[in-house]
DNA sequence: TATTATTTTTAGGTAAGACTAAATTATTTT
DNA sequence: AAAATAATTTAGTCTTACCTAAAAATAATA
């Protein structure tokens, strides 16, 4: 298993995302993310587990997690992806809702030379246009203590760090609302019935929005010191 | 045959190159260029000929040529390739002997948006770093009346237009000799025994090189008006 | 705990695109 | 024209990566 096919690279990338916070990645979740039948995932998972060296650790019906080898390979793809997104937005004027698709194709074919050249041109960025951390050249992921906006309650204040979606329509929506990385906000309302949050955008005088859980759980923030 | 696989795209590109000056492309030549067994080429050619619409015209043992459909597809890939090469050299500092490989992978995955963005950034270039013409947006190939340097005899003068090789070692060699697009030269010697040409570089006082046919036939020039 | 419902795996198939070895066809040479 | 050589095609396999349908295992519910 010397050179990894682009399909395998995508599998590893998605397994990484699904296992980032602890648990194992289930067959169904992977199938949904990859747009593929669950049976196909089972087949691929078995190949990844039987590879030499193994890329995932797998116990039937228990889901998968990455081995150190698999994680390294995943981080390499993720670095490519996020550097590319940054490059496309910064240097070629892509909008943040369209970069993902392009980067998802390019990530598998660029050389290490290309990677290091765009990293240099960009000044070795640590975060992509959505605020996602970019692993450094040694593939270490910059740590941050982000938590989902959905976990906040009034009157907590926070700084938006990243937006964890690739959905172009949602990204355009968030941009319209001003809920982008770098924005300072305050939670000013919460409804326990539907989990809606009312968000006030600190910089703007009377701008506030009511957002549902499916949005607030995708936005990651850093809590601001609070008197 | 709606979307063409990258393998098919490469086949079409190489068929274009082999048929550019008239004739048909033979199975063996294609196999050599693609780094694949002749039998594999036969298999692929049959698929290309039976596609709807057909991409090549094929008669057993007679070689192939592109249909108008196939040619359009080939030119699309060639435009991608040459724009990419130009971008990599101009914007990312690649050297002209290393761009080919990178462009050959990227050409199959960039979107039309990417194509038009880099074309715009570069100011819609008409030639790539090797002097090869870049088809315009309508996929029309800019015409030029280039002829191989190997066809010249003393004391003809010429301007180097392009270098038709992807061989990194040869490209580095030519750069060293100063035989790059834009250079003005004069043929000052010819040996009918080995077809060697002695080339004088006009700009430089006493710089001249003896080059063999396998090099001079790869360099394309425009004849300079001659008294 | 027994029965459903959900999730996951197995079994059997397909399509691309490559390979090798053997068979054919074309082209040269004698 | 026959024989030898070179080029091309056919036949039979292989790998990757997907699919559907059926079987099996796990989780949820009565
Ligand atoms: Mn991808
Ligand atoms: Mn991103
Ligand atoms: Mn290519
Ligand atoms: Mn070129």
Short mmCIF file of C-alpha atoms (C1' of nucleotides) and ligand atoms in Angstrom, two decimals:
data_model
loop_
_atom_site.label_atom_id
_atom_site.label_comp_id
_atom_site.label_asym_id
_atom_site.label_seq_id
_atom_site.Cartn_x
_atom_site.Cartn_y
_atom_site.Cartn_z
CA UNK A 1 0.00 0.00 0.00
CA UNK A 2 2.65 2.45 -1.08
CA UNK A 3 0.73 5.03 -3.04
CA UNK A 4 -2.85 5.67 -1.98
CA UNK A 5 -5.60 6.01 -4.60
CA UNK A 6 -7.71 9.15 -4.51
CA UNK A 7 -10.66 7.10 -3.31
CA UNK A 8 -8.69 5.81 -0.38
CA UNK A 9 -7.51 9.34 0.36
CA UNK A 10 -11.11 10.51 0.49
CA UNK A 11 -12.10 7.64 2.75
CA UNK A 12 -9.28 8.48 5.15
CA UNK A 13 -10.15 12.18 5.13
CA UNK A 14 -13.76 11.45 6.04
CA UNK A 15 -12.84 8.90 8.66
CA UNK A 16 -10.61 11.54 10.21
CA UNK A 17 -13.47 14.04 10.31
CA UNK A 18 -15.87 11.53 11.87
CA UNK A 19 -13.43 10.38 14.53
CA UNK A 20 -11.90 13.75 15.37
CA UNK A 21 -13.86 13.98 18.61
CA UNK A 22 -13.30 10.57 20.13
CA UNK A 23 -15.55 7.77 18.84
CA UNK A 24 -15.35 5.43 15.88
CA UNK A 25 -16.77 6.11 12.41
CA UNK A 26 -19.79 4.01 11.49
CA UNK A 27 -20.32 2.39 8.11
CA UNK A 28 -23.55 4.31 7.51
CA UNK A 29 -22.13 7.71 8.39
CA UNK A 30 -19.19 7.14 6.12
CA UNK A 31 -21.46 5.96 3.32
CA UNK A 32 -23.59 9.09 3.68
CA UNK A 33 -20.58 11.42 3.61
CA UNK A 34 -19.01 9.66 0.66
CA UNK A 35 -22.23 9.34 -1.31
CA UNK A 36 -21.78 5.60 -1.63
CA UNK A 37 -23.67 2.47 -0.60
CA UNK A 38 -22.93 1.08 2.89
CA UNK A 39 -21.88 -2.23 1.38
CA UNK A 40 -19.20 -0.43 -0.62
CA UNK A 41 -17.88 1.11 2.58
CA UNK A 42 -17.63 -2.26 4.26
CA UNK A 43 -15.63 -3.53 1.32
CA UNK A 44 -13.24 -0.61 1.34
CA UNK A 45 -12.84 -0.67 5.12
CA UNK A 46 -11.76 -4.29 4.94
CA UNK A 47 -9.14 -3.40 2.38
CA UNK A 48 -7.87 -0.51 4.48
CA UNK A 49 -7.67 -2.75 7.55
CA UNK A 50 -5.83 -5.51 5.68
CA UNK A 51 -3.38 -3.18 4.01
CA UNK A 52 0.30 -3.33 5.00
CA UNK A 53 0.69 -1.28 7.05
CA UNK A 54 -2.98 -1.15 8.14
CA UNK A 55 -4.58 2.24 7.68
CA UNK A 56 -7.56 1.66 9.96
CA UNK A 57 -8.38 -0.40 12.98
CA UNK A 58 -11.56 -2.34 12.37
CA UNK A 59 -13.77 -4.67 14.37
CA UNK A 60 -16.93 -5.87 12.68
CA UNK A 61 -20.03 -3.86 13.49
CA UNK A 62 -17.96 -1.56 15.71
CA UNK A 63 -16.91 1.04 13.18
CA UNK A 64 -13.37 2.14 12.30
CA UNK A 65 -10.67 4.47 13.57
CA UNK A 66 -7.44 5.48 11.93
CA UNK A 67 -4.12 3.90 12.76
CA UNK A 68 -1.19 6.30 13.13
CA UNK A 69 -0.32 5.52 9.50
CA UNK A 70 -3.86 6.23 8.36
CA UNK A 71 -3.97 9.44 10.33
CA UNK A 72 -0.76 10.68 8.78
CA UNK A 73 -2.14 10.00 5.32
CA UNK A 74 -5.41 11.74 6.20
CA UNK A 75 -3.60 14.80 7.50
CA UNK A 76 -1.56 15.03 4.33
CA UNK A 77 -4.76 15.20 2.27
CA UNK A 78 -6.35 17.66 4.69
CA UNK A 79 -3.30 19.91 4.49
CA UNK A 80 -3.54 19.87 0.71
CA UNK A 81 -7.24 20.60 0.81
CA UNK A 82 -7.05 23.53 3.18
CA UNK A 83 -3.99 25.10 1.62
CA UNK A 84 -5.71 24.84 -1.75
CA UNK A 85 -8.89 26.44 -0.45
CA UNK A 86 -6.86 29.27 0.99
CA UNK A 87 -4.93 29.72 -2.23
CA UNK A 88 -8.03 29.68 -4.41
CA UNK A 89 -9.77 32.31 -2.29
CA UNK A 90 -6.74 34.52 -1.72
CA UNK A 91 -5.01 34.34 -5.08
CA UNK A 92 -7.69 33.47 -7.59
CA UNK A 93 -10.74 35.19 -6.13
CA UNK A 94 -12.87 32.15 -5.44
CA UNK A 95 -15.79 32.66 -3.07
CA UNK A 96 -15.84 30.62 0.12
CA UNK A 97 -18.86 28.60 -0.96
CA UNK A 98 -17.32 27.32 -4.19
CA UNK A 99 -13.77 26.46 -3.14
CA UNK A 100 -14.53 23.16 -1.55
CA UNK A 101 -15.41 21.30 -4.69
CA UNK A 102 -12.37 22.50 -6.59
CA UNK A 103 -10.03 21.74 -3.70
CA UNK A 104 -11.55 18.28 -3.30
CA UNK A 105 -10.42 17.37 -6.80
CA UNK A 106 -7.04 19.10 -6.71
CA UNK A 107 -6.00 17.77 -3.31
CA UNK A 108 -5.22 14.32 -4.74
CA UNK A 109 -3.00 15.37 -7.61
CA UNK A 110 -0.74 18.17 -6.42
CA UNK A 111 2.89 17.37 -5.67
CA UNK A 112 4.74 18.16 -2.48
CA UNK A 113 6.50 20.86 -4.48
CA UNK A 114 3.17 22.46 -5.32
CA UNK A 115 2.09 22.20 -1.71
CA UNK A 116 5.20 23.92 -0.41
CA UNK A 117 5.11 26.60 -3.10
CA UNK A 118 1.57 27.70 -2.35
CA UNK A 119 2.23 27.49 1.38
CA UNK A 120 5.17 29.86 0.90
CA UNK A 121 3.24 32.29 -1.33
CA UNK A 122 0.50 32.42 1.29
CA UNK A 123 2.94 32.95 4.16
CA UNK A 124 2.33 29.55 5.75
CA UNK A 125 -1.26 30.12 6.83
CA UNK A 126 -2.63 28.28 9.86
CA UNK A 127 -6.32 28.42 8.95
CA UNK A 128 -8.35 28.08 5.77
CA UNK A 129 -11.14 30.44 4.61
CA UNK A 130 -13.68 28.65 6.80
CA UNK A 131 -11.44 28.95 9.83
CA UNK A 132 -10.45 25.29 9.76
CA UNK A 133 -6.93 24.66 11.06
CA UNK A 134 -4.28 23.69 8.50
CA UNK A 135 -1.83 21.00 9.66
CA UNK A 136 1.74 22.29 9.44
CA UNK A 137 4.48 20.79 7.29
CA UNK A 138 5.12 18.17 9.96
CA UNK A 139 1.39 17.41 9.83
CA UNK A 140 0.72 18.63 13.34
CA UNK A 141 -2.73 20.09 13.71
CA UNK A 142 -2.75 23.50 15.43
CA UNK A 143 -4.77 23.05 18.62
CA UNK A 144 -7.56 25.39 19.62
CA UNK A 145 -10.23 25.11 22.26
CA UNK A 146 -13.20 25.75 20.03
CA UNK A 147 -16.68 24.73 21.10
CA UNK A 148 -19.91 24.63 19.17
CA UNK A 149 -22.00 27.77 19.33
CA UNK A 150 -24.95 25.53 20.19
CA UNK A 151 -23.40 24.95 23.61
CA UNK A 152 -23.58 28.64 24.59
CA UNK A 153 -26.36 30.28 26.58
CA UNK A 154 -27.26 33.90 27.20
CA UNK A 155 -25.51 36.12 27.91
CA UNK A 156 -22.25 34.47 26.80
CA UNK A 157 -19.97 36.29 24.40
CA UNK A 158 -17.77 34.57 21.84
CA UNK A 159 -15.57 34.93 18.80
CA UNK A 160 -16.44 32.87 15.74
CA UNK A 161 -13.46 30.66 14.89
CA UNK A 162 -14.75 28.38 12.18
CA UNK A 163 -17.67 27.15 10.23
CA UNK A 164 -17.75 23.44 9.82
CA UNK A 165 -19.76 22.87 6.69
CA UNK A 166 -19.08 22.48 3.00
CA UNK A 167 -22.66 23.16 1.97
CA UNK A 168 -22.49 26.06 -0.50
CA UNK A 169 -26.03 27.26 0.21
CA UNK A 170 -25.44 27.31 3.96
CA UNK A 171 -22.12 29.08 3.49
CA UNK A 172 -23.78 31.79 1.42
CA UNK A 173 -26.49 32.09 4.07
CA UNK A 174 -23.96 32.49 6.86
CA UNK A 175 -22.02 35.08 4.91
CA UNK A 176 -25.23 37.04 4.46
CA UNK A 177 -25.92 36.90 8.18
CA UNK A 178 -22.36 37.98 8.94
CA UNK A 179 -21.64 34.80 10.85
CA UNK A 180 -18.11 34.31 9.56
CA UNK A 181 -14.78 33.60 11.27
CA UNK A 182 -13.55 36.69 13.11
CA UNK A 183 -16.99 37.99 14.01
CA UNK A 184 -17.68 38.75 17.67
CA UNK A 185 -21.10 37.75 18.91
CA UNK A 186 -23.22 37.56 22.03
CA UNK A 187 -25.92 35.03 22.73
CA UNK A 188 -28.92 37.02 23.86
CA UNK A 189 -31.68 34.45 23.73
CA UNK A 190 -32.33 30.72 23.98
CA UNK A 191 -35.47 28.67 23.53
CA UNK A 192 -35.36 25.29 25.24
CA UNK A 193 -38.24 24.05 23.11
CA UNK A 194 -36.56 24.25 19.70
CA UNK A 195 -33.01 25.03 20.83
CA UNK A 196 -33.05 28.24 18.84
CA UNK A 197 -30.42 30.79 19.78
CA UNK A 198 -30.73 34.52 19.33
CA UNK A 199 -27.38 35.92 18.32
CA UNK A 200 -26.33 39.54 18.51
CA UNK A 201 -23.46 40.63 16.33
CA UNK A 202 -21.32 42.79 18.56
CA UNK A 203 -19.85 45.09 15.94
CA UNK A 204 -23.23 45.97 14.42
CA UNK A 205 -25.65 48.09 16.40
CA UNK A 206 -29.00 46.40 16.11
CA UNK A 207 -28.21 43.26 14.15
CA UNK A 208 -29.48 40.00 15.55
CA UNK A 209 -30.52 36.65 14.17
CA UNK A 210 -32.39 33.62 15.42
CA UNK A 211 -30.69 30.39 14.32
CA UNK A 212 -31.62 26.76 14.82
CA UNK A 213 -29.53 23.95 16.21
CA UNK A 214 -28.58 22.58 12.81
CA UNK A 215 -26.82 25.84 12.14
CA UNK A 216 -25.43 26.69 15.57
CA UNK A 217 -23.90 23.23 15.95
CA UNK A 218 -21.80 23.84 12.84
CA UNK A 219 -20.33 27.11 14.04
CA UNK A 220 -17.34 26.83 16.35
CA UNK A 221 -16.38 29.64 18.69
CA UNK A 222 -13.95 30.67 21.40
CA UNK A 223 -15.59 31.99 24.57
CA UNK A 224 -14.73 35.60 25.33
CA UNK A 225 -13.73 36.62 28.82
CA UNK A 226 -16.90 37.69 30.56
CA UNK A 227 -17.30 39.95 33.56
CA UNK B 1 -19.73 9.06 -23.37
CA UNK B 2 -20.64 12.24 -21.57
CA UNK B 3 -17.78 12.79 -19.22
CA UNK B 4 -14.37 11.58 -20.33
CA UNK B 5 -12.10 9.74 -17.93
CA UNK B 6 -8.61 11.10 -17.42
CA UNK B 7 -7.19 8.12 -19.25
CA UNK B 8 -9.33 8.85 -22.26
CA UNK B 9 -8.30 12.50 -22.07
CA UNK B 10 -4.66 11.49 -22.18
CA UNK B 11 -5.24 9.18 -25.12
CA UNK B 12 -6.95 11.97 -27.05
CA UNK B 13 -4.19 14.43 -26.23
CA UNK B 14 -1.53 12.09 -27.53
CA UNK B 15 -3.51 11.16 -30.62
CA UNK B 16 -3.79 14.88 -31.33
CA UNK B 17 -0.03 15.33 -31.05
CA UNK B 18 0.68 12.35 -33.31
CA UNK B 19 -1.79 13.39 -36.01
CA UNK B 20 -1.12 17.13 -35.92
CA UNK B 21 0.84 17.00 -39.15
CA UNK B 22 -1.39 14.92 -41.36
CA UNK B 23 -1.21 11.13 -40.96
CA UNK B 24 -2.84 8.68 -38.59
CA UNK B 25 -1.53 7.63 -35.17
CA UNK B 26 -0.23 4.08 -34.96
CA UNK B 27 -0.91 1.71 -32.10
CA UNK B 28 2.77 1.35 -31.31
CA UNK B 29 3.54 5.05 -31.27
CA UNK B 30 0.60 5.66 -28.99
CA UNK B 31 1.66 2.82 -26.72
CA UNK B 32 5.16 4.24 -26.49
CA UNK B 33 3.94 7.75 -25.66
CA UNK B 34 1.45 6.52 -23.10
CA UNK B 35 3.82 4.03 -21.50
CA UNK B 36 1.38 1.21 -22.01
CA UNK B 37 1.32 -2.10 -23.88
CA UNK B 38 0.18 -2.00 -27.52
CA UNK B 39 -2.64 -4.42 -26.73
CA UNK B 40 -4.01 -1.96 -24.20
CA UNK B 41 -4.03 0.74 -26.84
CA UNK B 42 -5.99 -1.43 -29.24
CA UNK B 43 -8.57 -2.05 -26.54
CA UNK B 44 -8.93 1.62 -25.73
CA UNK B 45 -9.04 2.67 -29.40
CA UNK B 46 -11.94 0.33 -29.98
CA UNK B 47 -13.82 1.89 -27.10
CA UNK B 48 -13.12 5.39 -28.38
CA UNK B 49 -14.31 4.42 -31.86
CA UNK B 50 -17.49 2.78 -30.55
CA UNK B 51 -18.38 5.65 -28.23
CA UNK B 52 -21.44 7.77 -28.96
CA UNK B 53 -20.49 10.10 -30.47
CA UNK B 54 -17.31 8.42 -31.74
CA UNK B 55 -14.12 10.15 -30.62
CA UNK B 56 -11.81 8.58 -33.18
CA UNK B 57 -12.03 7.15 -36.65
CA UNK B 58 -10.47 3.74 -36.73
CA UNK B 59 -9.76 1.11 -39.36
CA UNK B 60 -7.92 -1.98 -38.23
CA UNK B 61 -4.20 -1.88 -38.79
CA UNK B 62 -4.51 1.62 -40.26
CA UNK B 63 -4.14 3.69 -37.12
CA UNK B 64 -6.55 6.30 -35.74
CA UNK B 65 -7.39 9.94 -36.26
CA UNK B 66 -9.64 12.17 -34.19
CA UNK B 67 -13.23 12.93 -35.13
CA UNK B 68 -14.31 16.57 -34.71
CA UNK B 69 -15.72 15.56 -31.33
CA UNK B 70 -12.48 13.91 -30.31
CA UNK B 71 -10.46 16.88 -31.47
CA UNK B 72 -12.55 19.28 -29.44
CA UNK B 73 -12.03 17.15 -26.34
CA UNK B 74 -8.30 16.96 -27.04
CA UNK B 75 -8.00 20.72 -27.44
CA UNK B 76 -9.80 21.27 -24.16
CA UNK B 77 -7.19 19.16 -22.37
CA UNK B 78 -4.33 20.81 -24.25
CA UNK B 79 -5.64 24.26 -23.30
CA UNK B 80 -5.74 23.20 -19.67
CA UNK B 81 -2.25 21.76 -19.85
CA UNK B 82 -0.60 24.76 -21.46
CA UNK B 83 -2.39 27.34 -19.35
CA UNK B 84 -1.35 25.40 -16.27
CA UNK B 85 2.27 25.22 -17.38
CA UNK B 86 2.26 28.95 -17.97
CA UNK B 87 0.68 29.61 -14.60
CA UNK B 88 3.07 27.35 -12.72
CA UNK B 89 6.12 28.99 -14.28
CA UNK B 90 4.87 32.57 -14.11
CA UNK B 91 3.09 32.59 -10.76
CA UNK B 92 4.66 29.81 -8.73
CA UNK B 93 8.22 29.83 -9.96
CA UNK B 94 8.39 26.40 -11.51
CA UNK B 95 11.26 25.76 -13.91
CA UNK B 96 10.38 24.86 -17.48
CA UNK B 97 11.70 21.33 -17.15
CA UNK B 98 9.51 20.40 -14.19
CA UNK B 99 6.15 21.90 -15.12
CA UNK B 100 5.06 19.22 -17.51
CA UNK B 101 4.54 16.51 -14.97
CA UNK B 102 2.54 18.69 -12.61
CA UNK B 103 0.37 20.06 -15.42
CA UNK B 104 -0.25 16.56 -16.72
CA UNK B 105 -1.94 15.64 -13.46
CA UNK B 106 -3.78 18.90 -12.90
CA UNK B 107 -5.14 19.22 -16.44
CA UNK B 108 -7.80 16.56 -15.81
CA UNK B 109 -9.26 17.94 -12.63
CA UNK B 110 -9.50 21.72 -12.95
CA UNK B 111 -12.90 23.27 -13.60
CA UNK B 112 -13.77 25.67 -16.38
CA UNK B 113 -13.87 28.33 -13.69
CA UNK B 114 -10.29 27.56 -12.73
CA UNK B 115 -9.27 27.60 -16.38
CA UNK B 116 -10.81 31.01 -17.00
CA UNK B 117 -9.43 32.47 -13.77
CA UNK B 118 -5.83 31.57 -14.48
CA UNK B 119 -6.23 32.65 -18.12
CA UNK B 120 -7.39 36.05 -16.88
CA UNK B 121 -4.62 36.41 -14.29
CA UNK B 122 -2.06 35.63 -17.00
CA UNK B 123 -3.61 38.06 -19.47
CA UNK B 124 -4.87 35.37 -21.86
CA UNK B 125 -1.49 34.10 -23.02
CA UNK B 126 -1.16 32.58 -26.48
CA UNK B 127 1.91 30.45 -25.85
CA UNK B 128 3.19 28.31 -23.00
CA UNK B 129 6.71 28.38 -21.51
CA UNK B 130 7.98 26.06 -24.24
CA UNK B 131 6.50 28.26 -26.94
CA UNK B 132 3.65 25.86 -27.69
CA UNK B 133 0.48 27.61 -28.82
CA UNK B 134 -2.44 27.68 -26.38
CA UNK B 135 -5.88 27.16 -27.94
CA UNK B 136 -8.14 30.11 -27.17
CA UNK B 137 -11.41 29.93 -25.25
CA UNK B 138 -13.20 28.80 -28.41
CA UNK B 139 -10.52 26.10 -28.73
CA UNK B 140 -9.04 27.54 -31.89
CA UNK B 141 -5.34 26.89 -32.17
CA UNK B 142 -3.31 30.00 -33.01
CA UNK B 143 -1.65 29.29 -36.35
CA UNK B 144 2.02 29.89 -36.98
CA UNK B 145 4.27 28.83 -39.83
CA UNK B 146 6.90 27.15 -37.72
CA UNK B 147 9.27 24.69 -39.26
CA UNK B 148 11.80 22.37 -37.63
CA UNK B 149 15.27 23.76 -37.23
CA UNK B 150 16.53 20.54 -38.79
CA UNK B 151 15.15 21.76 -42.15
CA UNK B 152 17.43 24.84 -42.23
CA UNK B 153 20.77 25.09 -44.01
CA UNK B 154 23.56 27.63 -43.82
CA UNK B 155 23.39 30.56 -43.87
CA UNK B 156 19.71 30.77 -42.93
CA UNK B 157 18.64 32.89 -39.98
CA UNK B 158 15.69 32.12 -37.76
CA UNK B 159 13.85 32.91 -34.55
CA UNK B 160 13.21 30.04 -32.14
CA UNK B 161 9.47 29.71 -31.59
CA UNK B 162 9.09 26.54 -29.61
CA UNK B 163 10.70 23.48 -28.22
CA UNK B 164 8.67 20.38 -28.70
CA UNK B 165 9.81 18.08 -25.94
CA UNK B 166 8.79 17.24 -22.43
CA UNK B 167 12.05 15.58 -21.54
CA UNK B 168 13.36 17.40 -18.44
CA UNK B 169 17.00 16.56 -19.13
CA UNK B 170 16.80 17.81 -22.70
CA UNK B 171 14.99 20.97 -21.58
CA UNK B 172 17.72 21.72 -19.07
CA UNK B 173 20.32 21.09 -21.76
CA UNK B 174 18.64 23.48 -24.19
CA UNK B 175 18.36 26.14 -21.54
CA UNK B 176 22.05 25.83 -20.90
CA UNK B 177 22.82 26.25 -24.59
CA UNK B 178 20.49 29.24 -24.78
CA UNK B 179 18.26 27.56 -27.34
CA UNK B 180 14.97 28.80 -25.92
CA UNK B 181 11.94 30.49 -27.51
CA UNK B 182 12.76 34.07 -28.46
CA UNK B 183 16.39 33.42 -29.29
CA UNK B 184 17.65 34.50 -32.72
CA UNK B 185 20.02 32.13 -34.43
CA UNK B 186 21.87 31.55 -37.64
CA UNK B 187 22.79 28.20 -39.12
CA UNK B 188 26.45 28.41 -39.97
CA UNK B 189 27.31 24.82 -40.68
CA UNK B 190 25.79 21.53 -41.82
CA UNK B 191 27.24 18.06 -42.13
CA UNK B 192 25.39 15.84 -44.58
CA UNK B 193 26.95 12.76 -43.01
CA UNK B 194 25.45 13.02 -39.55
CA UNK B 195 22.98 15.88 -40.18
CA UNK B 196 24.67 17.93 -37.48
CA UNK B 197 23.97 21.65 -37.60
CA UNK B 198 26.26 24.35 -36.31
CA UNK B 199 24.18 27.08 -34.76
CA UNK B 200 25.33 30.57 -34.00
CA UNK B 201 23.39 32.51 -31.41
CA UNK B 202 22.94 35.95 -32.90
CA UNK B 203 22.84 37.99 -29.70
CA UNK B 204 26.01 36.46 -28.31
CA UNK B 205 29.33 37.27 -29.93
CA UNK B 206 31.15 34.00 -30.28
CA UNK B 207 28.64 31.48 -29.06
CA UNK B 208 27.95 28.52 -31.27
CA UNK B 209 26.88 24.93 -30.80
CA UNK B 210 26.85 21.77 -32.87
CA UNK B 211 23.60 19.88 -32.43
CA UNK B 212 22.38 16.57 -33.82
CA UNK B 213 19.20 15.82 -35.70
CA UNK B 214 17.40 14.43 -32.65
CA UNK B 215 17.69 17.85 -31.07
CA UNK B 216 17.26 20.11 -34.11
CA UNK B 217 14.09 18.28 -35.16
CA UNK B 218 12.49 19.18 -31.82
CA UNK B 219 13.16 22.90 -32.11
CA UNK B 220 10.68 24.86 -34.21
CA UNK B 221 11.60 28.19 -35.75
CA UNK B 222 10.35 31.00 -37.95
CA UNK B 223 12.64 31.91 -40.83
CA UNK B 224 13.97 35.45 -40.63
CA UNK B 225 13.96 37.64 -43.71
CA UNK B 226 17.27 37.10 -45.43
CA UNK B 227 19.11 39.31 -47.94
"C1'" DT C 1 -37.36 -11.68 27.05
"C1'" DA C 2 -39.17 -11.96 22.55
"C1'" DT C 3 -40.04 -9.29 18.57
"C1'" DT C 4 -39.04 -5.48 15.49
"C1'" DA C 5 -36.22 -2.36 13.39
"C1'" DT C 6 -31.80 -0.78 12.11
"C1'" DT C 7 -27.17 -1.44 10.86
"C1'" DT C 8 -23.72 -4.02 8.87
"C1'" DT C 9 -21.78 -7.67 6.24
"C1'" DT C 10 -21.69 -11.23 2.58
"C1'" DA C 11 -22.45 -12.82 -2.06
"C1'" DG C 12 -22.56 -12.09 -6.68
"C1'" DG C 13 -22.05 -8.65 -10.59
"C1'" DT C 14 -20.43 -4.69 -13.52
"C1'" DA C 15 -17.20 -1.42 -15.78
"C1'" DA C 16 -12.56 0.70 -16.56
"C1'" DG C 17 -8.26 -0.01 -17.72
"C1'" DA C 18 -4.30 -2.38 -17.51
"C1'" DC C 19 -1.39 -6.95 -18.46
"C1'" DT C 20 0.56 -11.37 -20.94
"C1'" DA C 21 0.54 -14.81 -24.36
"C1'" DA C 22 -1.09 -16.36 -28.61
"C1'" DA C 23 -3.02 -15.52 -33.10
"C1'" DT C 24 -3.46 -12.53 -37.22
"C1'" DT C 25 -2.31 -9.28 -40.57
"C1'" DA C 26 1.07 -6.30 -43.00
"C1'" DT C 27 5.43 -5.37 -44.63
"C1'" DT C 28 10.12 -6.57 -46.09
"C1'" DT C 29 13.56 -9.40 -47.71
"C1'" DT C 30 15.25 -13.16 -50.24
"C1'" DA D 1 6.10 -15.81 -54.55
"C1'" DA D 2 7.70 -17.62 -50.23
"C1'" DA D 3 9.68 -16.80 -45.98
"C1'" DA D 4 10.87 -13.87 -42.30
"C1'" DT D 5 10.05 -9.88 -39.52
"C1'" DA D 6 7.28 -6.38 -37.50
"C1'" DA D 7 2.93 -4.50 -36.14
"C1'" DT D 8 -1.54 -5.23 -34.52
"C1'" DT D 9 -5.42 -7.58 -32.63
"C1'" DT D 10 -7.79 -11.24 -29.84
"C1'" DA D 11 -8.41 -13.95 -25.73
"C1'" DG D 12 -8.18 -14.56 -21.18
"C1'" DT D 13 -6.84 -12.36 -16.43
"C1'" DC D 14 -6.30 -9.00 -12.82
"C1'" DT D 15 -7.30 -4.97 -9.69
"C1'" DT D 16 -10.02 -1.16 -8.11
"C1'" DA D 17 -14.17 0.44 -6.78
"C1'" DC D 18 -18.61 0.60 -7.21
"C1'" DC D 19 -23.61 -1.66 -7.18
"C1'" DT D 20 -27.99 -4.59 -5.54
"C1'" DA D 21 -30.16 -8.14 -2.99
"C1'" DA D 22 -30.03 -11.25 0.70
"C1'" DA D 23 -28.25 -12.73 5.14
"C1'" DA D 24 -26.61 -11.84 9.68
"C1'" DA D 25 -25.74 -9.18 13.69
"C1'" DT D 26 -26.87 -5.49 16.85
"C1'" DA D 27 -29.96 -2.28 19.04
"C1'" DA D 28 -34.51 -0.81 20.35
"C1'" DT D 29 -39.09 -1.72 21.90
"C1'" DA D 30 -43.01 -4.01 23.60
MN1 LIG E 1 -11.28 14.68 -2.72
MN1 LIG E 2 -12.55 24.66 4.36
MN1 LIG E 3 -2.43 13.96 -18.11
MN1 LIG E 4 4.64 22.94 -22.73
#
